[in-house]
PDB file of C-alpha atoms in Angstrom:
ATOM      1  CA  UNK A 239       3.672 -43.079  -9.714  1.00  0.00           C
ATOM      2  CA  UNK A 240       2.605 -39.732 -11.270  1.00  0.00           C
ATOM      3  CA  UNK A 241       3.894 -36.829  -9.654  1.00  0.00           C
ATOM      4  CA  UNK A 242       1.415 -34.161  -8.972  1.00  0.00           C
ATOM      5  CA  UNK A 243       1.792 -30.808 -10.594  1.00  0.00           C
ATOM      6  CA  UNK A 244       0.452 -27.313  -8.735  1.00  0.00           C
ATOM      7  CA  UNK A 245      -1.209 -24.988 -10.698  1.00  0.00           C
ATOM      8  CA  UNK A 246       1.420 -22.095 -12.007  1.00  0.00           C
ATOM      9  CA  UNK A 247       1.430 -18.794 -10.216  1.00  0.00           C
ATOM     10  CA  UNK A 248       2.770 -16.209 -12.505  1.00  0.00           C
ATOM     11  CA  UNK A 249       3.858 -12.716 -11.189  1.00  0.00           C
ATOM     12  CA  UNK A 250       4.337 -10.010 -13.684  1.00  0.00           C
ATOM     13  CA  UNK A 251       6.410  -6.569 -13.203  1.00  0.00           C
ATOM     14  CA  UNK A 252       5.982  -4.023 -15.882  1.00  0.00           C
ATOM     15  CA  UNK A 253       6.527  -0.792 -13.946  1.00  0.00           C
ATOM     16  CA  UNK A 254      10.548  -0.237 -14.435  1.00  0.00           C
ATOM     17  CA  UNK A 255      12.198  -3.537 -16.514  1.00  0.00           C
ATOM     18  CA  UNK A 256       9.550  -5.954 -17.555  1.00  0.00           C
ATOM     19  CA  UNK A 257       9.988  -9.168 -15.803  1.00  0.00           C
ATOM     20  CA  UNK A 258       8.106 -12.722 -15.354  1.00  0.00           C
ATOM     21  CA  UNK A 259       8.300 -15.260 -12.957  1.00  0.00           C
ATOM     22  CA  UNK A 260       6.360 -18.487 -12.699  1.00  0.00           C
ATOM     23  CA  UNK A 261       6.123 -19.869  -8.764  1.00  0.00           C
ATOM     24  CA  UNK A 262       9.883 -17.936  -8.082  1.00  0.00           C
ATOM     25  CA  UNK A 263      11.139 -19.208 -11.615  1.00  0.00           C
ATOM     26  CA  UNK A 264      12.595 -16.647 -13.908  1.00  0.00           C
ATOM     27  CA  UNK A 265      10.958 -16.336 -17.407  1.00  0.00           C
ATOM     28  CA  UNK A 266      13.246 -15.600 -19.970  1.00  0.00           C
ATOM     29  CA  UNK A 267      12.118 -12.439 -21.467  1.00  0.00           C
ATOM     30  CA  UNK A 268      15.460 -11.275 -22.479  1.00  0.00           C
ATOM     31  CA  UNK A 269      17.072 -13.531 -25.226  1.00  0.00           C
ATOM     32  CA  UNK A 270      14.422 -12.633 -27.591  1.00  0.00           C
ATOM     33  CA  UNK A 271      12.468  -9.289 -27.948  1.00  0.00           C
ATOM     34  CA  UNK A 272       9.604 -10.029 -29.869  1.00  0.00           C
ATOM     35  CA  UNK A 273       9.025 -12.612 -27.449  1.00  0.00           C
ATOM     36  CA  UNK A 274       9.408 -10.343 -24.749  1.00  0.00           C
ATOM     37  CA  UNK A 275       6.632  -7.811 -26.056  1.00  0.00           C
ATOM     38  CA  UNK A 276       4.280 -10.703 -27.371  1.00  0.00           C
ATOM     39  CA  UNK A 277       4.173 -11.939 -23.867  1.00  0.00           C
ATOM     40  CA  UNK A 278       3.847  -8.340 -21.886  1.00  0.00           C
ATOM     41  CA  UNK A 279       1.113  -7.740 -24.440  1.00  0.00           C
ATOM     42  CA  UNK A 280      -0.964 -11.156 -23.767  1.00  0.00           C
ATOM     43  CA  UNK A 281      -0.529 -10.649 -20.234  1.00  0.00           C
ATOM     44  CA  UNK A 282      -1.277  -6.805 -20.346  1.00  0.00           C
ATOM     45  CA  UNK A 283      -4.594  -7.883 -22.153  1.00  0.00           C
ATOM     46  CA  UNK A 284      -5.181 -10.844 -20.214  1.00  0.00           C
ATOM     47  CA  UNK A 285      -8.897 -10.399 -19.270  1.00  0.00           C
ATOM     48  CA  UNK A 286      -9.887 -11.060 -22.782  1.00  0.00           C
ATOM     49  CA  UNK A 287      -8.536 -13.589 -25.729  1.00  0.00           C
ATOM     50  CA  UNK A 288      -6.864 -11.475 -28.244  1.00  0.00           C
ATOM     51  CA  UNK A 289      -7.612 -12.034 -32.241  1.00  0.00           C
ATOM     52  CA  UNK A 290      -4.866 -13.402 -34.751  1.00  0.00           C
ATOM     53  CA  UNK A 291      -5.654 -10.246 -36.459  1.00  0.00           C
ATOM     54  CA  UNK A 292      -5.468  -7.519 -33.554  1.00  0.00           C
ATOM     55  CA  UNK A 293      -1.877  -9.231 -32.850  1.00  0.00           C
ATOM     56  CA  UNK A 294      -0.783  -8.730 -36.347  1.00  0.00           C
ATOM     57  CA  UNK A 295      -1.701  -5.366 -36.750  1.00  0.00           C
ATOM     58  CA  UNK A 296       0.047  -4.686 -33.623  1.00  0.00           C
ATOM     59  CA  UNK A 297       3.337  -6.269 -34.067  1.00  0.00           C
ATOM     60  CA  UNK A 298       3.683  -6.500 -38.002  1.00  0.00           C
ATOM     61  CA  UNK A 299       1.455  -3.707 -39.347  1.00  0.00           C
ATOM     62  CA  UNK A 300       3.125  -3.428 -42.670  1.00  0.00           C
ATOM     63  CA  UNK A 301       3.654  -7.525 -43.211  1.00  0.00           C
ATOM     64  CA  UNK A 302       1.369  -9.575 -45.870  1.00  0.00           C
ATOM     65  CA  UNK A 303      -1.299 -11.510 -44.046  1.00  0.00           C
ATOM     66  CA  UNK A 304       0.653 -14.667 -44.625  1.00  0.00           C
ATOM     67  CA  UNK A 305       3.763 -13.083 -43.453  1.00  0.00           C
ATOM     68  CA  UNK A 306       2.185 -12.111 -40.585  1.00  0.00           C
ATOM     69  CA  UNK A 307       0.902 -15.436 -39.084  1.00  0.00           C
ATOM     70  CA  UNK A 308       4.254 -16.856 -39.901  1.00  0.00           C
ATOM     71  CA  UNK A 309       5.974 -14.002 -37.752  1.00  0.00           C
ATOM     72  CA  UNK A 310       2.983 -14.719 -34.905  1.00  0.00           C
ATOM     73  CA  UNK A 311       3.586 -18.504 -35.421  1.00  0.00           C
ATOM     74  CA  UNK A 312       7.287 -18.099 -34.543  1.00  0.00           C
ATOM     75  CA  UNK A 313       6.858 -15.630 -31.748  1.00  0.00           C
ATOM     76  CA  UNK A 314       3.789 -17.643 -30.025  1.00  0.00           C
ATOM     77  CA  UNK A 315       6.135 -20.732 -30.180  1.00  0.00           C
ATOM     78  CA  UNK A 316       9.063 -18.677 -28.626  1.00  0.00           C
ATOM     79  CA  UNK A 317       6.518 -17.557 -25.584  1.00  0.00           C
ATOM     80  CA  UNK A 318       5.597 -21.000 -24.950  1.00  0.00           C
ATOM     81  CA  UNK A 319       8.927 -22.181 -24.955  1.00  0.00           C
ATOM     82  CA  UNK A 320       9.998 -19.669 -22.609  1.00  0.00           C
ATOM     83  CA  UNK A 321       6.932 -20.411 -20.254  1.00  0.00           C
ATOM     84  CA  UNK A 322       7.259 -23.829 -20.222  1.00  0.00           C
ATOM     85  CA  UNK A 323      10.710 -23.710 -18.884  1.00  0.00           C
ATOM     86  CA  UNK A 324       9.767 -22.228 -16.109  1.00  0.00           C
ATOM     87  CA  UNK A 325       6.435 -24.146 -15.037  1.00  0.00           C
ATOM     88  CA  UNK A 326       5.391 -27.419 -17.404  1.00  0.00           C
ATOM     89  CA  UNK A 327       1.697 -26.101 -17.135  1.00  0.00           C
ATOM     90  CA  UNK A 328       1.787 -22.645 -18.269  1.00  0.00           C
ATOM     91  CA  UNK A 329       0.468 -22.013 -21.491  1.00  0.00           C
ATOM     92  CA  UNK A 330      -0.627 -19.836 -24.104  1.00  0.00           C
ATOM     93  CA  UNK A 331      -4.364 -21.118 -25.151  1.00  0.00           C
ATOM     94  CA  UNK A 332      -5.703 -20.967 -28.603  1.00  0.00           C
ATOM     95  CA  UNK A 333      -9.029 -20.888 -29.452  1.00  0.00           C
ATOM     96  CA  UNK A 334     -10.192 -20.541 -32.883  1.00  0.00           C
ATOM     97  CA  UNK A 335      -8.392 -17.620 -34.088  1.00  0.00           C
ATOM     98  CA  UNK A 336      -7.652 -16.037 -30.647  1.00  0.00           C
ATOM     99  CA  UNK A 337      -4.931 -16.277 -28.039  1.00  0.00           C
ATOM    100  CA  UNK A 338      -5.119 -15.508 -24.329  1.00  0.00           C
ATOM    101  CA  UNK A 339      -2.779 -16.693 -21.592  1.00  0.00           C
ATOM    102  CA  UNK A 340      -4.252 -19.966 -20.061  1.00  0.00           C
ATOM    103  CA  UNK A 341      -6.535 -20.181 -17.731  1.00  0.00           C
ATOM    104  CA  UNK A 342      -5.026 -22.436 -15.287  1.00  0.00           C
ATOM    105  CA  UNK A 343      -2.504 -20.109 -14.563  1.00  0.00           C
ATOM    106  CA  UNK A 344      -3.044 -17.522 -11.767  1.00  0.00           C
ATOM    107  CA  UNK A 345      -1.545 -14.046 -12.635  1.00  0.00           C
ATOM    108  CA  UNK A 346      -0.720 -11.341 -10.301  1.00  0.00           C
ATOM    109  CA  UNK A 347       0.851  -7.851 -11.588  1.00  0.00           C
ATOM    110  CA  UNK A 348       2.277  -5.037 -10.122  1.00  0.00           C
ATOM    111  CA  UNK A 349       0.225  -2.803 -12.571  1.00  0.00           C
ATOM    112  CA  UNK A 350      -3.233  -4.417 -10.922  1.00  0.00           C
ATOM    113  CA  UNK A 351      -1.757  -4.240  -7.353  1.00  0.00           C
ATOM    114  CA  UNK A 352      -1.085  -0.788  -7.836  1.00  0.00           C
ATOM    115  CA  UNK A 353      -4.486   0.084  -9.026  1.00  0.00           C
ATOM    116  CA  UNK A 354      -5.979  -1.700  -5.894  1.00  0.00           C
ATOM    117  CA  UNK A 355      -3.672   0.174  -3.534  1.00  0.00           C
ATOM    118  CA  UNK A 356      -4.805   3.436  -5.235  1.00  0.00           C
ATOM    119  CA  UNK A 357      -8.573   2.319  -4.907  1.00  0.00           C
ATOM    120  CA  UNK A 358      -7.814   1.730  -1.497  1.00  0.00           C
ATOM    121  CA  UNK A 359      -6.308   5.032  -0.970  1.00  0.00           C
ATOM    122  CA  UNK A 360      -9.194   7.233  -2.426  1.00  0.00           C
ATOM    123  CA  UNK A 361     -11.646   4.940  -0.050  1.00  0.00           C
ATOM    124  CA  UNK A 362     -10.156   5.614   3.068  1.00  0.00           C
ATOM    125  CA  UNK A 363      -9.424   9.271   1.922  1.00  0.00           C
ATOM    126  CA  UNK A 364     -13.546   9.229   1.428  1.00  0.00           C
ATOM    127  CA  UNK A 365     -13.883   7.941   4.821  1.00  0.00           C
ATOM    128  CA  UNK A 366     -11.554  10.252   6.795  1.00  0.00           C
ATOM    129  CA  UNK A 367      -9.200   7.184   7.620  1.00  0.00           C
ATOM    130  CA  UNK A 368      -5.992   9.064   7.290  1.00  0.00           C
ATOM    131  CA  UNK A 369      -3.901   6.162   8.496  1.00  0.00           C
ATOM    132  CA  UNK A 370      -5.257   4.117   5.762  1.00  0.00           C
ATOM    133  CA  UNK A 371      -4.690   6.753   3.080  1.00  0.00           C
ATOM    134  CA  UNK A 372      -1.088   6.754   3.983  1.00  0.00           C
ATOM    135  CA  UNK A 373      -0.704   3.031   4.219  1.00  0.00           C
ATOM    136  CA  UNK A 374      -2.511   2.456   0.777  1.00  0.00           C
ATOM    137  CA  UNK A 375      -0.751   5.162  -0.929  1.00  0.00           C
ATOM    138  CA  UNK A 376       2.724   3.715   0.561  1.00  0.00           C
ATOM    139  CA  UNK A 377       2.002   0.512  -0.682  1.00  0.00           C
ATOM    140  CA  UNK A 378       1.084   1.802  -3.965  1.00  0.00           C
ATOM    141  CA  UNK A 379       4.384   3.962  -4.476  1.00  0.00           C
ATOM    142  CA  UNK A 380       6.889   0.723  -3.314  1.00  0.00           C
ATOM    143  CA  UNK A 381       5.198  -1.089  -6.308  1.00  0.00           C
ATOM    144  CA  UNK A 382       6.844   1.474  -8.778  1.00  0.00           C
ATOM    145  CA  UNK A 383      10.204   1.035 -10.193  1.00  0.00           C
ATOM    146  CA  UNK A 384       9.833   3.051 -13.242  1.00  0.00           C
ATOM    147  CA  UNK A 385       7.331   3.697 -16.233  1.00  0.00           C
ATOM    148  CA  UNK A 386       5.226   0.891 -17.733  1.00  0.00           C
ATOM    149  CA  UNK A 387       7.844  -1.225 -19.509  1.00  0.00           C
ATOM    150  CA  UNK A 388      10.518   1.395 -18.962  1.00  0.00           C
ATOM    151  CA  UNK A 389      13.156  -0.830 -21.241  1.00  0.00           C
ATOM    152  CA  UNK A 390      10.911  -0.456 -24.240  1.00  0.00           C
ATOM    153  CA  UNK A 391      10.097   3.155 -24.677  1.00  0.00           C
ATOM    154  CA  UNK A 392       9.003   2.843 -28.156  1.00  0.00           C
ATOM    155  CA  UNK A 393       6.570   0.302 -27.931  1.00  0.00           C
ATOM    156  CA  UNK A 394       3.601   2.164 -29.283  1.00  0.00           C
ATOM    157  CA  UNK A 395       0.989   0.378 -27.969  1.00  0.00           C
ATOM    158  CA  UNK A 396       2.377   0.684 -24.775  1.00  0.00           C
ATOM    159  CA  UNK A 397       2.393   4.578 -24.898  1.00  0.00           C
ATOM    160  CA  UNK A 398      -1.035   5.479 -23.637  1.00  0.00           C
ATOM    161  CA  UNK A 399      -0.873   2.609 -21.042  1.00  0.00           C
ATOM    162  CA  UNK A 400       2.687   4.398 -19.863  1.00  0.00           C
ATOM    163  CA  UNK A 401       1.171   8.150 -19.909  1.00  0.00           C
ATOM    164  CA  UNK A 402      -2.167   6.902 -17.961  1.00  0.00           C
ATOM    165  CA  UNK A 403       0.084   4.958 -15.074  1.00  0.00           C
ATOM    166  CA  UNK A 404       2.549   8.100 -15.292  1.00  0.00           C
ATOM    167  CA  UNK A 405      -0.463  10.341 -14.472  1.00  0.00           C
ATOM    168  CA  UNK A 406      -1.867   7.899 -11.411  1.00  0.00           C
ATOM    169  CA  UNK A 407       1.603   7.674 -10.156  1.00  0.00           C
ATOM    170  CA  UNK A 408       1.910  11.224  -9.830  1.00  0.00           C
ATOM    171  CA  UNK A 409      -1.498  11.340  -8.540  1.00  0.00           C
ATOM    172  CA  UNK A 410      -0.643   9.113  -5.984  1.00  0.00           C
ATOM    173  CA  UNK A 411       2.793  10.389  -4.860  1.00  0.00           C
ATOM    174  CA  UNK A 412       1.100  13.957  -4.935  1.00  0.00           C
ATOM    175  CA  UNK A 413      -1.583  12.497  -2.331  1.00  0.00           C
ATOM    176  CA  UNK A 414       0.837  10.946  -0.088  1.00  0.00           C
ATOM    177  CA  UNK A 415       2.784  13.839   0.236  1.00  0.00           C
ATOM    178  CA  UNK A 416      -0.545  15.919   0.910  1.00  0.00           C
ATOM    179  CA  UNK A 417      -1.088  13.088   3.625  1.00  0.00           C
ATOM    180  CA  UNK A 418       2.514  13.494   5.071  1.00  0.00           C
ATOM    181  CA  UNK A 419       2.172  17.153   5.345  1.00  0.00           C
ATOM    182  CA  UNK A 420      -0.893  17.175   6.930  1.00  0.00           C
ATOM    183  CA  UNK A 421       0.234  14.978   9.788  1.00  0.00           C
ATOM    184  CA  UNK A 422       3.384  17.108  10.569  1.00  0.00           C
ATOM    185  CA  UNK A 423       5.741  14.753   8.593  1.00  0.00           C
ATOM    186  CA  UNK A 424       7.413  17.443   7.132  1.00  0.00           C
ATOM    187  CA  UNK A 425      10.756  15.623   6.061  1.00  0.00           C
ATOM    188  CA  UNK A 426       8.788  12.931   4.276  1.00  0.00           C
ATOM    189  CA  UNK A 427       6.643  15.543   2.426  1.00  0.00           C
ATOM    190  CA  UNK A 428       9.644  17.571   1.294  1.00  0.00           C
ATOM    191  CA  UNK A 429      11.495  14.565  -0.042  1.00  0.00           C
ATOM    192  CA  UNK A 430       8.195  13.166  -2.101  1.00  0.00           C
ATOM    193  CA  UNK A 431       7.490  16.530  -3.295  1.00  0.00           C
ATOM    194  CA  UNK A 432      11.173  17.567  -4.547  1.00  0.00           C
ATOM    195  CA  UNK A 433      11.108  13.863  -6.370  1.00  0.00           C
ATOM    196  CA  UNK A 434       7.982  14.600  -8.172  1.00  0.00           C
ATOM    197  CA  UNK A 435       9.403  17.863  -9.383  1.00  0.00           C
ATOM    198  CA  UNK A 436      12.599  16.430 -10.790  1.00  0.00           C
ATOM    199  CA  UNK A 437      10.079  14.151 -13.177  1.00  0.00           C
ATOM    200  CA  UNK A 438       7.417  16.999 -13.502  1.00  0.00           C
ATOM    201  CA  UNK A 439       8.809  20.271 -12.768  1.00  0.00           C
ATOM    202  CA  UNK A 440       5.607  22.430 -14.274  1.00  0.00           C
ATOM    203  CA  UNK A 441       3.753  20.575 -11.533  1.00  0.00           C
ATOM    204  CA  UNK A 442       1.884  23.776  -9.727  1.00  0.00           C
ATOM    205  CA  UNK A 443       0.038  21.779  -7.130  1.00  0.00           C
ATOM    206  CA  UNK A 444       3.490  19.972  -6.117  1.00  0.00           C
ATOM    207  CA  UNK A 445       5.367  23.094  -5.893  1.00  0.00           C
ATOM    208  CA  UNK A 446       2.916  24.907  -3.959  1.00  0.00           C
ATOM    209  CA  UNK A 447       2.872  22.018  -1.401  1.00  0.00           C
ATOM    210  CA  UNK A 448       6.943  22.409  -1.298  1.00  0.00           C
ATOM    211  CA  UNK A 449       6.256  25.939  -0.605  1.00  0.00           C
ATOM    212  CA  UNK A 450       4.417  24.921   2.576  1.00  0.00           C
ATOM    213  CA  UNK A 451       6.656  22.728   3.482  1.00  0.00           C
ATOM    214  CA  UNK A 452       9.319  24.845   3.492  1.00  0.00           C
ATOM    215  CA  UNK A 453       7.419  27.985   4.992  1.00  0.00           C
ATOM    216  CA  UNK A 454       6.004  25.676   7.803  1.00  0.00           C
ATOM    217  CA  UNK A 455       9.592  24.711   8.640  1.00  0.00           C
ATOM    218  CA  UNK A 456      10.284  28.088   9.184  1.00  0.00           C
ATOM    219  CA  UNK A 457      12.293  28.412   5.836  1.00  0.00           C
ATOM    220  CA  UNK A 458      10.385  31.018   3.807  1.00  0.00           C
ATOM    221  CA  UNK A 459      13.450  31.919   1.660  1.00  0.00           C
ATOM    222  CA  UNK A 460      13.140  28.325   0.193  1.00  0.00           C
ATOM    223  CA  UNK A 461       9.345  28.622  -0.021  1.00  0.00           C
ATOM    224  CA  UNK A 462       9.851  32.061  -2.083  1.00  0.00           C
ATOM    225  CA  UNK A 463      12.678  30.604  -4.095  1.00  0.00           C
ATOM    226  CA  UNK A 464      10.723  27.450  -5.003  1.00  0.00           C
ATOM    227  CA  UNK A 465       7.770  29.911  -6.317  1.00  0.00           C
ATOM    228  CA  UNK A 466      10.678  31.886  -8.827  1.00  0.00           C
ATOM    229  CA  UNK A 467      11.721  28.247 -10.098  1.00  0.00           C
ATOM    230  CA  UNK A 468       8.446  27.212 -10.928  1.00  0.00           C
ATOM    231  CA  UNK A 469       7.218  30.877 -12.509  1.00  0.00           C
ATOM    232  CA  UNK A 470      10.638  30.541 -14.482  1.00  0.00           C
ATOM    233  CA  UNK A 471      10.053  26.923 -15.647  1.00  0.00           C
ATOM    234  CA  UNK A 472       6.219  27.774 -16.438  1.00  0.00           C
ATOM    235  CA  UNK A 473       6.965  30.717 -18.489  1.00  0.00           C
ATOM    236  CA  UNK A 474      10.079  28.788 -20.386  1.00  0.00           C
ATOM    237  CA  UNK A 475       8.102  25.742 -21.116  1.00  0.00           C
ATOM    238  CA  UNK A 476       4.300  27.017 -21.667  1.00  0.00           C
ATOM    239  CA  UNK A 477       4.397  30.719 -21.647  1.00  0.00           C
ATOM    240  CA  UNK A 478       1.938  31.000 -18.902  1.00  0.00           C
ATOM    241  CA  UNK A 479       2.321  32.353 -15.298  1.00  0.00           C
ATOM    242  CA  UNK A 480       1.572  30.399 -11.989  1.00  0.00           C
ATOM    243  CA  UNK A 481      -2.036  30.260 -11.154  1.00  0.00           C
ATOM    244  CA  UNK A 482      -3.428  33.548  -9.172  1.00  0.00           C
ATOM    245  CA  UNK A 483      -3.879  31.261  -6.175  1.00  0.00           C
ATOM    246  CA  UNK A 484      -0.234  30.060  -6.206  1.00  0.00           C
ATOM    247  CA  UNK A 485       0.759  34.348  -6.524  1.00  0.00           C
ATOM    248  CA  UNK A 486      -1.578  35.158  -3.935  1.00  0.00           C
ATOM    249  CA  UNK A 487       0.289  32.604  -1.548  1.00  0.00           C
ATOM    250  CA  UNK A 488       3.593  33.803  -2.507  1.00  0.00           C
ATOM    251  CA  UNK A 489       2.804  37.539  -1.604  1.00  0.00           C
ATOM    252  CA  UNK A 490       1.504  36.135   1.414  1.00  0.00           C
ATOM    253  CA  UNK A 491       4.511  34.221   2.256  1.00  0.00           C
ATOM    254  CA  UNK A 492       6.826  37.169   1.088  1.00  0.00           C
ATOM    255  CA  UNK A 493       5.104  39.706   3.835  1.00  0.00           C
ATOM    256  CA  UNK A 494       6.885  39.218   7.097  1.00  0.00           C
ATOM    257  CA  UNK A 495       3.444  39.216   9.004  1.00  0.00           C
ATOM    258  CA  UNK A 496       1.721  36.836   6.937  1.00  0.00           C
ATOM    259  CA  UNK A 497       0.634  33.431   7.975  1.00  0.00           C
ATOM    260  CA  UNK A 498       2.076  30.119   6.620  1.00  0.00           C
ATOM    261  CA  UNK A 499      -1.700  28.832   5.659  1.00  0.00           C
ATOM    262  CA  UNK A 500      -1.533  26.034   2.997  1.00  0.00           C
ATOM    263  CA  UNK A 501      -2.865  26.265   0.161  1.00  0.00           C
ATOM    264  CA  UNK A 502      -1.673  23.347  -1.602  1.00  0.00           C
ATOM    265  CA  UNK A 503      -5.210  21.361  -1.293  1.00  0.00           C
ATOM    266  CA  UNK A 504      -6.928  23.920  -3.920  1.00  0.00           C
ATOM    267  CA  UNK A 505      -6.622  21.923  -7.188  1.00  0.00           C
ATOM    268  CA  UNK A 506      -8.126  23.997  -9.779  1.00  0.00           C
ATOM    269  CA  UNK A 507      -7.931  23.391 -13.229  1.00  0.00           C
ATOM    270  CA  UNK A 508      -5.823  26.275 -13.886  1.00  0.00           C
ATOM    271  CA  UNK A 509      -3.333  24.649 -11.616  1.00  0.00           C
ATOM    272  CA  UNK A 510      -3.052  21.998 -13.849  1.00  0.00           C
ATOM    273  CA  UNK A 511      -2.714  23.416 -17.003  1.00  0.00           C
ATOM    274  CA  UNK A 512       0.635  21.963 -17.740  1.00  0.00           C
ATOM    275  CA  UNK A 513      -0.708  18.423 -17.616  1.00  0.00           C
ATOM    276  CA  UNK A 514      -1.731  16.591 -20.270  1.00  0.00           C
ATOM    277  CA  UNK A 515      -5.327  15.541 -21.297  1.00  0.00           C
ATOM    278  CA  UNK A 516      -5.568  11.914 -19.891  1.00  0.00           C
ATOM    279  CA  UNK A 517      -5.905   8.963 -22.286  1.00  0.00           C
ATOM    280  CA  UNK A 518      -8.706   6.801 -21.884  1.00  0.00           C
ATOM    281  CA  UNK A 519      -6.808   3.632 -21.164  1.00  0.00           C
ATOM    282  CA  UNK A 520      -8.574   0.537 -19.254  1.00  0.00           C
ATOM    283  CA  UNK A 521      -6.203  -2.065 -17.900  1.00  0.00           C
TER     284      UNK A 521
END
């Protein structure tokens, strides 16, 4: 009697250290660096088969065609062995000179799930569903354990994806902090804003949000200090001053008779002058 083997379910985590599991069984992505990189590339670009010449250019750009093909053969063998060790039906499919994750393997990835939660948050915001906004963005943030393929920071092909995701993460975390502030969860908003500024200290939108958190909690001195920190960092790093809107807010906070109205939601292009142009990356 032949045992029935179910189709494999592969889960790939890219945000932080690269980890792959098939039906709960870990795939070896540690023993061979090239095996890890090739598997990560094929999973990232799994929506379409990848031509042999593309793989050769990505991983062995200076090699002769014969040497590149040999290297690719060895690396693909390593990927196949690692997948089959976790599940007998997990496979790399070859069709003519292209390669892809076998269609029998269902794939879940934290990057794609993050994008779904982010889209759900944006849609909930459009509908005015404030609870839905918080749920979606909290779910997205829970998936983020670090940069895309954080253990391999010098992979050239991963760099534009890493930067695009970094900007998406900042956007989601900022929107979540704003949602917390809106519902009066000042502690949660403050903690998230501080965490964002540790990684992105020139983020004027988040600095202004943190100023609002402090001021609303009756800690105007901390709000004023945050403005000075922002101004110093912007000048030291970019030789620019805070935007007129942020400076006007600072002046209102400095006046004991002034209100504590939040201006964190006014995202002008001037507020984001420190941020790099987002690369066009499609996952």
